[in-house]
Amino acid sequence: MSTHQTTGRLYGVGLGPGDPSLMTLRAAEVIRDADVLAYHCARHGRSHARRIVERHLRPEHIEERLMYPITTETTDHPGGYRGALDDFYEEAAARLAAHLDAGRTVAVLAEGDPLFYGSYQHMHKRLAHRYPTEVIPGVTSVSAAAARLGTPLVEAEEVLTVIPGTLPEEELTARLAAADAAVVMKLGRTFPAVRRALERSGRLAEARYAERATMEGERTGELAGIDPESVPYFSMAVVPSRIANARPSASPSASPSAGAPAGEVVVVGTGPAGPLWLTPESRGALAFADDLVGYTTYLDRVPHHPGQTRHGSDNKVEAERAEFALDLARRGRRVAVVSGGDPGVFAMAAAVLEAAAEDPYRDVPVRVLPGVTAASAAAARAGAPLGHDYAVVSLSDRLKPWEVIAERLHAAAAADLALALYNPGSRSRTWQVGKARELLLEHRAPDTPVVVGRDVGGPEESVRIVRLADLDPAQVDMRTLLIVGSSQTRAVRRGDGELVWTPRRYPGKRDANS
């Protein structure tokens, strides 16, 4: 920021959400004393910002109306829509700079807060490093909407997500699914897509609508009942605090009845480690659940939400866990069965669906949400060892005989498939890795790369590359996943470590683009 005293001072003045009485005292002082008042407007020339400060205008004020050349329409500017706006911002900044160079104080009026989706920020980026500058914060439209709706936005450790409605619909859906609480701004023409995103993410029933909060013509209500044709730009969707606005849920001990709220079971994959591996859809399902059911180690990875009940159990009671979750759902509870990795890969989805296929659970809604499976996580850490065809086999003989495992290993190895080996060993299973290594060496060269991934994504993560002949069973446990390369898998040392990949092009085949 320049300290040259012959120039004027630039102010970004937050005016609040629309009601002139919600301006701060500091904003009123700056407006009163400024030489120049600048405000943005569309080509019709009307300005909400000017109307808010009308009572503070003086005849001596110089008004600079910064009129956008376009709003949402197309343009023949060689740089397109963005190029036309960039030129406009440069020209507007030059006009304000001329006043500042002449020693005048310039107040740029901004509805809401100047640095919160505000037009002022474009002037700030171009001028604040050249002139003394002060930004006057204002009450945001988000705060105004919550106040007029009379509902808490966030409580305790909830996170508020602010989303522009101009995002693509798929992105809107993902953001809404993952959010504790959310506000979607910039509606108007985006409203139909925002409504669909709310519905697809399961948040429509929670969503509220606020239009022109604190201004003349204010309207609020349930978003699901709003006519899309009636929605202006100055409106927003609000998905408020789940804690403060939680719907009543059936008691876990209640008996099933015709009047009980509808329950469901969602089998959620948490990925191989903690929250960083959760998909937005899974994060939303976990936050929405009344009950979390799962192996205690996996439950510990899930963020805590007030009001939820956790039901942890041992890793060897999958069938009992599945029936327990389905019983809770029959009583109207929203139940998330928490599974590590992907629930459909050696995990809880099969157990839940097997139980759900029997009476008395056939009418209980069941959904399965995918997660990052351990093979994908370990492969990514090592490079791309699963870049071509591969097979996935569990070495655990607790639920199937070793003879079946050996037959499948022989078949996959003979077919020259890379192999992802789950559940390779445990305290009670210590010999399977050695037997698998012997079997695979009948089909693979001794120097075949093997990825040994342990606790991938966790605090004790370790990823090593060893030769198949050197694979040590003593260094493999239940937290380890093995990836055995095919005959085409390559390992190379680089400056950032050793990487492994399996080429997508098989010997003798021409490039797909040729």
Short mmCIF file of C-alpha atoms in Angstrom, two decimals:
data_model
loop_
_atom_site.label_atom_id
_atom_site.label_comp_id
_atom_site.label_asym_id
_atom_site.label_seq_id
_atom_site.Cartn_x
_atom_site.Cartn_y
_atom_site.Cartn_z
CA MET A 1 0.00 0.00 0.00
CA SER A 2 1.34 3.39 -0.92
CA THR A 3 1.73 6.04 1.79
CA HIS A 4 1.96 8.97 -0.62
CA GLN A 5 -0.04 11.70 1.16
CA THR A 6 -1.08 13.68 -1.92
CA THR A 7 -3.45 10.97 -3.12
CA GLY A 8 -6.98 10.35 -1.95
CA ARG A 9 -8.10 7.38 0.10
CA LEU A 10 -10.05 4.40 -1.23
CA TYR A 11 -12.87 2.85 0.81
CA GLY A 12 -14.75 -0.36 0.11
CA VAL A 13 -17.98 0.25 2.03
CA GLY A 14 -20.19 -2.67 3.03
CA LEU A 15 -23.83 -1.55 3.11
CA GLY A 16 -25.41 -4.68 4.55
CA PRO A 17 -28.19 -6.78 2.99
CA GLY A 18 -30.57 -4.02 1.92
CA ASP A 19 -32.27 -2.41 4.90
CA PRO A 20 -30.58 1.03 5.30
CA SER A 21 -30.79 0.69 9.08
CA LEU A 22 -28.47 -2.33 8.93
CA MET A 23 -25.55 -0.23 7.69
CA THR A 24 -22.78 0.15 10.26
CA LEU A 25 -22.01 3.50 11.88
CA ARG A 26 -18.58 3.41 10.26
CA ALA A 27 -20.12 2.93 6.82
CA ALA A 28 -22.39 5.96 7.36
CA GLU A 29 -19.43 8.09 8.50
CA VAL A 30 -17.34 7.21 5.45
CA ILE A 31 -20.20 7.84 3.04
CA ARG A 32 -20.95 11.21 4.64
CA ASP A 33 -17.34 12.41 4.39
CA ALA A 34 -16.41 10.95 0.99
CA ASP A 35 -15.84 13.16 -2.04
CA VAL A 36 -16.79 10.50 -4.56
CA LEU A 37 -19.43 7.75 -4.27
CA ALA A 38 -18.99 4.97 -6.80
CA TYR A 39 -21.49 2.15 -7.34
CA HIS A 40 -22.04 -0.62 -9.86
CA CYS A 41 -25.25 -1.03 -11.82
CA ALA A 42 -26.65 -2.83 -14.83
CA ARG A 43 -27.43 -1.04 -18.07
CA HIS A 44 -30.84 0.04 -16.81
CA GLY A 45 -28.89 2.42 -14.52
CA ARG A 46 -30.68 1.57 -11.27
CA SER A 47 -28.53 0.73 -8.27
CA HIS A 48 -29.59 -1.08 -5.10
CA ALA A 49 -26.46 0.27 -3.40
CA ARG A 50 -27.36 3.88 -4.17
CA ARG A 51 -30.90 3.36 -2.93
CA ILE A 52 -29.58 2.02 0.41
CA VAL A 53 -27.47 5.15 1.02
CA GLU A 54 -29.94 7.65 -0.44
CA ARG A 55 -30.61 9.35 2.90
CA HIS A 56 -26.85 10.02 3.28
CA LEU A 57 -26.31 11.67 -0.12
CA ARG A 58 -25.14 15.30 -0.26
CA PRO A 59 -25.30 17.69 -3.24
CA GLU A 60 -21.50 17.93 -3.07
CA HIS A 61 -21.04 14.23 -3.68
CA ILE A 62 -19.55 13.28 -7.02
CA GLU A 63 -21.32 10.13 -8.20
CA GLU A 64 -19.50 7.61 -10.38
CA ARG A 65 -21.94 5.13 -11.87
CA LEU A 66 -20.00 2.03 -12.94
CA MET A 67 -22.34 0.52 -15.50
CA TYR A 68 -21.73 -3.08 -16.55
CA PRO A 69 -21.58 -3.47 -20.34
CA ILE A 70 -23.20 -6.92 -20.03
CA THR A 71 -24.79 -9.03 -17.29
CA THR A 72 -25.80 -12.52 -18.47
CA GLU A 73 -26.24 -11.95 -22.20
CA THR A 74 -23.73 -12.86 -24.91
CA THR A 75 -21.17 -10.43 -26.27
CA ASP A 76 -19.14 -9.97 -29.45
CA HIS A 77 -16.08 -8.91 -27.44
CA PRO A 78 -12.99 -10.75 -28.81
CA GLY A 79 -12.24 -11.99 -25.29
CA GLY A 80 -15.79 -13.21 -24.74
CA TYR A 81 -17.80 -12.55 -21.58
CA ARG A 82 -14.74 -12.59 -19.29
CA GLY A 83 -12.79 -10.34 -21.62
CA ALA A 84 -15.61 -7.78 -21.74
CA LEU A 85 -15.81 -7.67 -17.94
CA ASP A 86 -12.03 -7.42 -17.52
CA ASP A 87 -11.97 -4.42 -19.85
CA PHE A 88 -14.85 -2.85 -17.91
CA TYR A 89 -13.07 -3.34 -14.56
CA GLU A 90 -9.87 -1.83 -15.93
CA GLU A 91 -11.76 1.21 -17.26
CA ALA A 92 -13.69 1.61 -13.99
CA ALA A 93 -10.51 1.37 -11.94
CA ALA A 94 -8.89 4.02 -14.14
CA ARG A 95 -11.82 6.38 -13.53
CA LEU A 96 -11.51 5.92 -9.77
CA ALA A 97 -7.71 6.27 -9.92
CA ALA A 98 -8.13 9.68 -11.57
CA HIS A 99 -10.14 10.88 -8.56
CA LEU A 100 -7.64 9.38 -6.13
CA ASP A 101 -4.73 10.99 -7.96
CA ALA A 102 -6.53 14.32 -7.64
CA GLY A 103 -6.61 13.85 -3.85
CA ARG A 104 -10.30 12.95 -3.57
CA THR A 105 -11.65 10.34 -1.15
CA VAL A 106 -13.48 7.58 -3.04
CA ALA A 107 -16.07 5.31 -1.41
CA VAL A 108 -17.05 2.29 -3.51
CA LEU A 109 -20.47 1.11 -2.33
CA ALA A 110 -20.97 -2.63 -1.95
CA GLU A 111 -24.14 -4.44 -0.93
CA GLY A 112 -23.57 -6.96 1.82
CA ASP A 113 -19.86 -7.23 2.57
CA PRO A 114 -17.34 -5.77 0.09
CA LEU A 115 -15.13 -8.87 -0.02
CA PHE A 116 -17.91 -11.48 -0.02
CA TYR A 117 -18.91 -12.14 -3.64
CA GLY A 118 -18.90 -8.37 -4.09
CA SER A 119 -18.20 -6.21 -7.15
CA TYR A 120 -15.90 -4.02 -5.05
CA GLN A 121 -13.24 -6.73 -4.95
CA HIS A 122 -12.41 -6.09 -8.61
CA MET A 123 -11.58 -2.48 -7.77
CA HIS A 124 -9.68 -3.57 -4.67
CA LYS A 125 -7.40 -5.90 -6.63
CA ARG A 126 -6.55 -3.14 -9.07
CA LEU A 127 -6.19 -0.17 -6.68
CA ALA A 128 -5.49 -1.22 -3.07
CA HIS A 129 -1.77 -1.70 -3.66
CA ARG A 130 -1.52 1.83 -5.12
CA TYR A 131 -3.55 3.92 -2.68
CA PRO A 132 -4.33 4.03 1.05
CA THR A 133 -7.32 1.71 1.42
CA GLU A 134 -9.82 0.73 4.10
CA VAL A 135 -12.53 -1.92 3.80
CA ILE A 136 -15.66 -1.44 5.89
CA PRO A 137 -17.28 -4.83 6.57
CA GLY A 138 -21.02 -5.23 6.18
CA VAL A 139 -23.76 -7.65 7.25
CA THR A 140 -23.86 -10.36 4.59
CA SER A 141 -26.98 -11.54 2.83
CA VAL A 142 -26.32 -14.98 4.35
CA SER A 143 -26.67 -13.60 7.88
CA ALA A 144 -29.74 -11.62 6.86
CA ALA A 145 -31.43 -14.68 5.33
CA ALA A 146 -30.82 -16.78 8.44
CA ALA A 147 -32.19 -14.00 10.63
CA ARG A 148 -35.34 -13.60 8.54
CA LEU A 149 -35.87 -17.37 8.38
CA GLY A 150 -35.38 -17.52 12.13
CA THR A 151 -33.30 -20.68 11.99
CA PRO A 152 -29.74 -21.38 13.19
CA LEU A 153 -27.27 -21.83 10.35
CA VAL A 154 -24.61 -23.83 12.19
CA GLU A 155 -24.15 -25.16 15.69
CA ALA A 156 -21.34 -26.82 17.66
CA GLU A 157 -18.77 -28.19 15.18
CA GLU A 158 -20.91 -27.97 12.05
CA VAL A 159 -19.34 -26.40 8.97
CA LEU A 160 -21.19 -23.87 6.81
CA THR A 161 -20.63 -24.23 3.07
CA VAL A 162 -21.41 -21.23 0.85
CA ILE A 163 -22.02 -22.24 -2.76
CA PRO A 164 -22.60 -20.12 -5.87
CA GLY A 165 -25.60 -21.42 -7.76
CA THR A 166 -23.74 -20.91 -11.02
CA LEU A 167 -21.68 -24.09 -10.42
CA PRO A 168 -22.44 -27.07 -12.68
CA GLU A 169 -25.31 -29.19 -11.37
CA GLU A 170 -23.12 -32.21 -10.62
CA GLU A 171 -20.79 -30.05 -8.54
CA LEU A 172 -23.74 -28.48 -6.73
CA THR A 173 -25.04 -31.95 -5.89
CA ALA A 174 -21.68 -33.12 -4.53
CA ARG A 175 -21.19 -30.01 -2.42
CA LEU A 176 -24.69 -30.21 -0.97
CA ALA A 177 -24.38 -33.91 -0.21
CA ALA A 178 -21.19 -33.33 1.79
CA ALA A 179 -22.28 -30.19 3.63
CA ASP A 180 -23.41 -29.99 7.25
CA ALA A 181 -25.23 -26.74 6.48
CA ALA A 182 -25.18 -24.79 3.24
CA VAL A 183 -26.23 -21.58 1.54
CA VAL A 184 -26.63 -21.44 -2.23
CA MET A 185 -26.41 -17.90 -3.58
CA LYS A 186 -27.02 -16.35 -6.99
CA LEU A 187 -30.27 -18.10 -7.82
CA GLY A 188 -32.54 -16.52 -10.44
CA ARG A 189 -31.96 -18.49 -13.63
CA THR A 190 -29.94 -21.10 -11.75
CA PHE A 191 -32.87 -22.07 -9.51
CA PRO A 192 -34.07 -25.16 -11.45
CA ALA A 193 -30.56 -26.69 -11.38
CA VAL A 194 -30.14 -25.83 -7.70
CA ARG A 195 -33.49 -27.42 -6.87
CA ARG A 196 -32.56 -30.59 -8.75
CA ALA A 197 -29.21 -30.70 -6.94
CA LEU A 198 -30.97 -30.35 -3.58
CA GLU A 199 -33.30 -33.19 -4.50
CA ARG A 200 -30.54 -35.47 -5.80
CA SER A 201 -28.43 -34.86 -2.69
CA GLY A 202 -31.36 -35.65 -0.38
CA ARG A 203 -31.48 -32.11 1.05
CA LEU A 204 -34.64 -30.70 -0.55
CA ALA A 205 -36.87 -31.38 2.44
CA GLU A 206 -34.49 -29.37 4.67
CA ALA A 207 -34.03 -26.46 2.27
CA ARG A 208 -35.52 -23.03 2.97
CA TYR A 209 -35.87 -20.09 0.61
CA ALA A 210 -35.10 -16.42 1.29
CA GLU A 211 -35.73 -13.64 -1.23
CA ARG A 212 -34.70 -10.00 -0.79
CA ALA A 213 -34.07 -10.55 2.92
CA THR A 214 -34.58 -7.26 4.86
CA MET A 215 -35.64 -5.47 1.65
CA GLU A 216 -39.02 -4.47 0.31
CA GLY A 217 -40.70 -7.47 -1.29
CA GLU A 218 -39.07 -9.96 1.09
CA ARG A 219 -40.29 -13.56 0.79
CA THR A 220 -39.33 -16.68 2.77
CA GLY A 221 -40.59 -20.25 2.90
CA GLU A 222 -39.95 -23.90 2.14
CA LEU A 223 -37.87 -24.09 -1.03
CA ALA A 224 -39.70 -27.13 -2.40
CA GLY A 225 -42.86 -25.04 -2.84
CA ILE A 226 -41.30 -22.09 -4.68
CA ASP A 227 -42.30 -21.46 -8.31
CA PRO A 228 -39.05 -21.41 -10.37
CA GLU A 229 -40.47 -18.69 -12.62
CA SER A 230 -40.81 -16.32 -9.65
CA VAL A 231 -37.22 -16.50 -8.37
CA PRO A 232 -35.08 -13.35 -8.74
CA TYR A 233 -31.30 -13.02 -8.50
CA PHE A 234 -31.54 -11.56 -4.99
CA SER A 235 -32.53 -14.85 -3.39
CA MET A 236 -30.83 -17.85 -1.85
CA ALA A 237 -31.37 -21.42 -0.75
CA VAL A 238 -30.56 -22.18 2.87
CA VAL A 239 -29.94 -25.69 4.21
CA PRO A 240 -29.76 -24.91 7.93
CA SER A 241 -28.14 -26.62 10.92
CA ARG A 242 -28.96 -30.31 11.13
CA ILE A 243 -28.47 -30.21 14.90
CA ALA A 244 -30.81 -27.33 15.56
CA ASN A 245 -33.39 -28.48 13.00
CA ALA A 246 -33.17 -32.26 13.30
CA ARG A 247 -36.36 -34.12 12.53
CA PRO A 248 -37.68 -36.39 15.32
CA SER A 249 -36.49 -39.94 14.89
CA ALA A 250 -37.96 -43.12 16.26
CA SER A 251 -36.54 -44.50 19.47
CA PRO A 252 -34.06 -47.36 18.92
CA SER A 253 -36.21 -49.51 21.20
CA ALA A 254 -39.53 -48.69 19.53
CA SER A 255 -41.45 -51.47 17.81
CA PRO A 256 -42.14 -51.25 14.07
CA SER A 257 -45.48 -49.61 13.36
CA ALA A 258 -47.42 -48.08 10.51
CA GLY A 259 -46.92 -44.64 12.03
CA ALA A 260 -43.14 -44.88 12.45
CA PRO A 261 -40.97 -42.58 10.30
CA ALA A 262 -39.36 -44.27 7.32
CA GLY A 263 -35.95 -45.70 8.11
CA GLU A 264 -33.22 -46.94 5.82
CA VAL A 265 -29.82 -48.57 5.81
CA VAL A 266 -26.98 -46.97 3.90
CA VAL A 267 -23.77 -49.00 3.63
CA VAL A 268 -20.98 -46.44 3.50
CA GLY A 269 -17.41 -46.96 2.34
CA THR A 270 -14.98 -44.76 4.26
CA GLY A 271 -11.95 -45.54 2.11
CA PRO A 272 -8.76 -47.00 3.56
CA ALA A 273 -8.21 -44.27 6.16
CA GLY A 274 -9.83 -41.13 7.59
CA PRO A 275 -11.97 -38.19 6.38
CA LEU A 276 -9.67 -37.25 3.48
CA TRP A 277 -10.76 -40.42 1.70
CA LEU A 278 -14.51 -39.92 2.14
CA THR A 279 -16.56 -39.10 -0.94
CA PRO A 280 -19.02 -36.16 -0.64
CA GLU A 281 -21.97 -38.55 -0.86
CA SER A 282 -20.59 -40.76 1.91
CA ARG A 283 -19.81 -37.77 4.11
CA GLY A 284 -23.39 -36.55 3.76
CA ALA A 285 -24.87 -39.98 4.53
CA LEU A 286 -22.77 -40.30 7.66
CA ALA A 287 -23.82 -36.86 8.87
CA PHE A 288 -27.50 -37.56 8.18
CA ALA A 289 -27.65 -40.90 10.02
CA ASP A 290 -29.29 -41.41 13.41
CA ASP A 291 -27.19 -44.50 14.08
CA LEU A 292 -23.73 -45.61 12.97
CA VAL A 293 -23.10 -49.34 12.99
CA GLY A 294 -19.72 -50.93 12.32
CA TYR A 295 -16.42 -52.38 13.35
CA THR A 296 -15.10 -50.12 16.10
CA THR A 297 -11.85 -49.33 14.24
CA TYR A 298 -13.82 -48.06 11.25
CA LEU A 299 -16.27 -46.09 13.38
CA ASP A 300 -13.34 -44.23 14.92
CA ARG A 301 -12.56 -42.79 11.47
CA VAL A 302 -15.96 -41.14 11.14
CA PRO A 303 -16.47 -37.51 12.28
CA HIS A 304 -18.67 -37.14 15.35
CA HIS A 305 -22.06 -35.46 15.01
CA PRO A 306 -24.19 -34.59 18.04
CA GLY A 307 -27.33 -36.66 18.50
CA GLN A 308 -26.01 -39.77 16.77
CA THR A 309 -25.69 -43.17 18.43
CA ARG A 310 -22.68 -45.36 17.66
CA HIS A 311 -22.86 -49.12 17.81
CA GLY A 312 -19.35 -50.57 17.64
CA SER A 313 -18.58 -54.28 17.47
CA ASP A 314 -15.86 -56.80 16.73
CA ASN A 315 -14.76 -57.43 13.15
CA LYS A 316 -16.00 -61.05 13.17
CA VAL A 317 -19.75 -60.50 13.60
CA GLU A 318 -20.74 -59.22 10.15
CA ALA A 319 -24.05 -61.11 9.93
CA GLU A 320 -25.17 -60.00 13.40
CA ARG A 321 -24.14 -56.42 12.61
CA ALA A 322 -26.15 -56.44 9.40
CA GLU A 323 -29.30 -57.72 11.10
CA PHE A 324 -28.90 -55.22 13.92
CA ALA A 325 -28.71 -52.35 11.42
CA LEU A 326 -31.78 -53.60 9.55
CA ASP A 327 -33.73 -53.94 12.79
CA LEU A 328 -32.92 -50.32 13.66
CA ALA A 329 -34.13 -49.21 10.23
CA ARG A 330 -37.40 -51.12 10.69
CA ARG A 331 -37.96 -48.94 13.74
CA GLY A 332 -37.65 -45.80 11.65
CA ARG A 333 -33.96 -45.07 12.24
CA ARG A 334 -31.64 -43.76 9.55
CA VAL A 335 -28.73 -46.17 9.82
CA ALA A 336 -25.26 -45.94 8.27
CA VAL A 337 -23.35 -49.20 8.25
CA VAL A 338 -19.72 -48.10 8.24
CA SER A 339 -17.33 -50.17 6.18
CA GLY A 340 -13.67 -49.64 5.45
CA GLY A 341 -12.51 -49.20 1.87
CA ASP A 342 -15.30 -49.96 -0.59
CA PRO A 343 -18.22 -51.74 1.09
CA GLY A 344 -18.70 -53.99 -1.92
CA VAL A 345 -15.12 -55.34 -1.89
CA PHE A 346 -14.61 -57.94 0.89
CA ALA A 347 -16.69 -55.75 3.18
CA MET A 348 -20.12 -55.11 4.69
CA ALA A 349 -22.34 -54.61 1.62
CA ALA A 350 -22.64 -58.33 0.88
CA ALA A 351 -23.52 -59.15 4.50
CA VAL A 352 -26.21 -56.44 4.64
CA LEU A 353 -27.73 -57.42 1.29
CA GLU A 354 -27.73 -61.10 2.22
CA ALA A 355 -29.72 -60.32 5.36
CA ALA A 356 -31.93 -57.80 3.55
CA ALA A 357 -32.98 -60.48 1.06
CA GLU A 358 -34.71 -62.42 3.84
CA ASP A 359 -37.85 -61.84 5.87
CA PRO A 360 -38.52 -59.66 7.84
CA TYR A 361 -36.19 -57.17 6.11
CA ARG A 362 -37.31 -57.29 2.48
CA ASP A 363 -39.08 -53.92 2.70
CA VAL A 364 -36.26 -52.04 4.43
CA PRO A 365 -34.65 -49.57 1.98
CA VAL A 366 -30.95 -50.35 1.49
CA ARG A 367 -28.37 -48.30 -0.41
CA VAL A 368 -24.67 -48.96 -0.98
CA LEU A 369 -22.28 -46.01 -1.38
CA PRO A 370 -18.87 -46.73 -2.89
CA GLY A 371 -15.54 -45.88 -1.31
CA VAL A 372 -11.88 -45.93 -2.28
CA THR A 373 -10.84 -49.56 -2.01
CA ALA A 374 -7.48 -50.55 -0.53
CA ALA A 375 -6.15 -51.85 -3.86
CA SER A 376 -6.71 -48.50 -5.57
CA ALA A 377 -5.16 -46.61 -2.65
CA ALA A 378 -2.03 -48.77 -2.47
CA ALA A 379 -1.66 -48.78 -6.25
CA ALA A 380 -1.83 -44.99 -6.38
CA ARG A 381 0.87 -44.66 -3.72
CA ALA A 382 3.17 -46.96 -5.71
CA GLY A 383 2.38 -45.61 -9.18
CA ALA A 384 0.08 -47.63 -11.46
CA PRO A 385 0.69 -51.35 -10.94
CA LEU A 386 -2.95 -52.05 -11.78
CA GLY A 387 -2.76 -50.17 -15.07
CA HIS A 388 -3.82 -53.23 -17.08
CA ASP A 389 -6.05 -56.23 -16.40
CA TYR A 390 -5.88 -57.48 -12.84
CA ALA A 391 -7.59 -59.83 -10.38
CA VAL A 392 -8.54 -59.29 -6.74
CA VAL A 393 -8.26 -62.24 -4.34
CA SER A 394 -8.59 -62.52 -0.57
CA LEU A 395 -6.05 -64.85 1.07
CA SER A 396 -8.30 -65.33 4.10
CA ASP A 397 -9.47 -68.92 4.43
CA ARG A 398 -11.89 -68.08 7.24
CA LEU A 399 -14.89 -68.04 4.87
CA LYS A 400 -13.61 -70.24 2.02
CA PRO A 401 -11.16 -73.18 1.89
CA TRP A 402 -7.52 -72.66 0.95
CA GLU A 403 -7.95 -75.03 -1.98
CA VAL A 404 -10.32 -72.54 -3.62
CA ILE A 405 -7.86 -69.69 -3.00
CA ALA A 406 -4.98 -71.68 -4.49
CA GLU A 407 -7.01 -72.58 -7.57
CA ARG A 408 -7.90 -68.93 -8.17
CA LEU A 409 -4.31 -67.79 -7.69
CA HIS A 410 -3.15 -70.42 -10.23
CA ALA A 411 -5.79 -69.28 -12.74
CA ALA A 412 -5.04 -65.57 -12.38
CA ALA A 413 -1.27 -66.08 -12.50
CA ALA A 414 -1.54 -68.33 -15.55
CA ALA A 415 -3.60 -65.63 -17.27
CA ASP A 416 -0.77 -63.16 -16.60
CA LEU A 417 -2.98 -60.87 -14.53
CA ALA A 418 -1.59 -58.51 -11.95
CA LEU A 419 -2.95 -59.45 -8.52
CA ALA A 420 -4.27 -57.43 -5.59
CA LEU A 421 -4.17 -59.68 -2.51
CA TYR A 422 -6.45 -58.69 0.38
CA ASN A 423 -6.32 -60.09 3.93
CA PRO A 424 -2.89 -61.68 3.38
CA GLY A 425 -2.14 -62.51 7.01
CA SER A 426 -3.02 -62.10 10.65
CA ARG A 427 -1.92 -63.31 14.07
CA SER A 428 -3.85 -66.54 13.50
CA ARG A 429 -2.98 -66.89 9.78
CA THR A 430 0.77 -66.84 9.26
CA TRP A 431 1.49 -69.30 6.44
CA GLN A 432 -0.78 -68.13 3.57
CA VAL A 433 1.59 -65.47 2.22
CA GLY A 434 4.45 -67.95 1.95
CA LYS A 435 2.27 -70.50 0.15
CA ALA A 436 0.94 -67.81 -2.22
CA ARG A 437 4.50 -66.70 -3.02
CA GLU A 438 5.55 -70.27 -3.84
CA LEU A 439 2.52 -70.74 -6.08
CA LEU A 440 3.02 -67.43 -7.92
CA LEU A 441 6.71 -68.15 -8.52
CA GLU A 442 5.59 -71.07 -10.68
CA HIS A 443 4.23 -68.45 -13.12
CA ARG A 444 6.25 -65.29 -12.40
CA ALA A 445 9.91 -64.35 -12.60
CA PRO A 446 11.68 -63.94 -9.21
CA ASP A 447 12.21 -60.21 -9.83
CA THR A 448 8.49 -59.50 -10.42
CA PRO A 449 7.67 -56.25 -8.54
CA VAL A 450 5.45 -56.61 -5.47
CA VAL A 451 3.91 -53.60 -3.75
CA VAL A 452 3.69 -54.08 0.02
CA GLY A 453 1.28 -51.40 1.24
CA ARG A 454 0.61 -51.18 4.96
CA ASP A 455 -1.87 -48.79 6.64
CA VAL A 456 -2.16 -46.79 3.41
CA GLY A 457 -3.61 -43.38 4.21
CA GLY A 458 -3.11 -43.91 7.93
CA PRO A 459 -0.55 -42.62 10.44
CA GLU A 460 1.69 -45.68 10.04
CA GLU A 461 1.62 -45.79 6.25
CA SER A 462 4.42 -47.74 4.63
CA VAL A 463 4.71 -48.59 0.94
CA ARG A 464 7.62 -50.71 -0.22
CA ILE A 465 8.54 -52.36 -3.51
CA VAL A 466 10.16 -55.80 -3.24
CA ARG A 467 10.98 -58.67 -5.58
CA LEU A 468 8.52 -61.54 -5.51
CA ALA A 469 11.32 -63.91 -4.47
CA ASP A 470 12.17 -61.60 -1.55
CA LEU A 471 8.63 -61.19 -0.19
CA ASP A 472 8.90 -61.85 3.56
CA PRO A 473 5.70 -63.23 5.13
CA ALA A 474 6.85 -62.02 8.54
CA GLN A 475 6.43 -58.41 7.36
CA VAL A 476 2.80 -58.88 6.28
CA ASP A 477 -0.25 -58.52 8.55
CA MET A 478 -3.98 -57.73 8.27
CA ARG A 479 -3.28 -54.05 7.68
CA THR A 480 -1.20 -54.92 4.63
CA LEU A 481 -2.27 -55.21 1.01
CA LEU A 482 -0.10 -56.86 -1.62
CA ILE A 483 -0.05 -56.06 -5.32
CA VAL A 484 1.85 -58.59 -7.42
CA GLY A 485 2.78 -57.44 -10.91
CA SER A 486 2.18 -59.28 -14.17
CA SER A 487 4.97 -60.24 -16.57
CA GLN A 488 4.70 -56.72 -18.04
CA THR A 489 4.89 -54.75 -14.78
CA ARG A 490 7.89 -52.46 -14.51
CA ALA A 491 9.69 -50.80 -11.59
CA VAL A 492 11.99 -47.82 -12.00
CA ARG A 493 13.94 -45.61 -9.59
CA ARG A 494 13.46 -41.87 -10.02
CA GLY A 495 14.48 -38.81 -8.09
CA ASP A 496 11.23 -39.03 -6.08
CA GLY A 497 11.61 -42.74 -5.27
CA GLU A 498 10.72 -46.05 -6.88
CA LEU A 499 7.62 -46.28 -9.03
CA VAL A 500 5.79 -49.29 -10.41
CA TRP A 501 3.45 -49.45 -13.38
CA THR A 502 1.85 -51.99 -15.69
CA PRO A 503 1.68 -50.70 -19.28
CA ARG A 504 -1.75 -50.52 -20.87
CA ARG A 505 -0.34 -51.67 -24.21
CA TYR A 506 0.36 -55.41 -24.38
CA PRO A 507 3.30 -56.75 -26.44
CA GLY A 508 2.40 -57.30 -30.07
CA LYS A 509 -0.47 -54.79 -30.07
CA ARG A 510 -0.18 -51.52 -31.97
CA ASP A 511 -0.98 -48.21 -30.28
CA ALA A 512 -4.73 -47.63 -29.96
CA ASN A 513 -4.39 -44.36 -31.89
CA SER A 514 -2.51 -45.89 -34.81
#
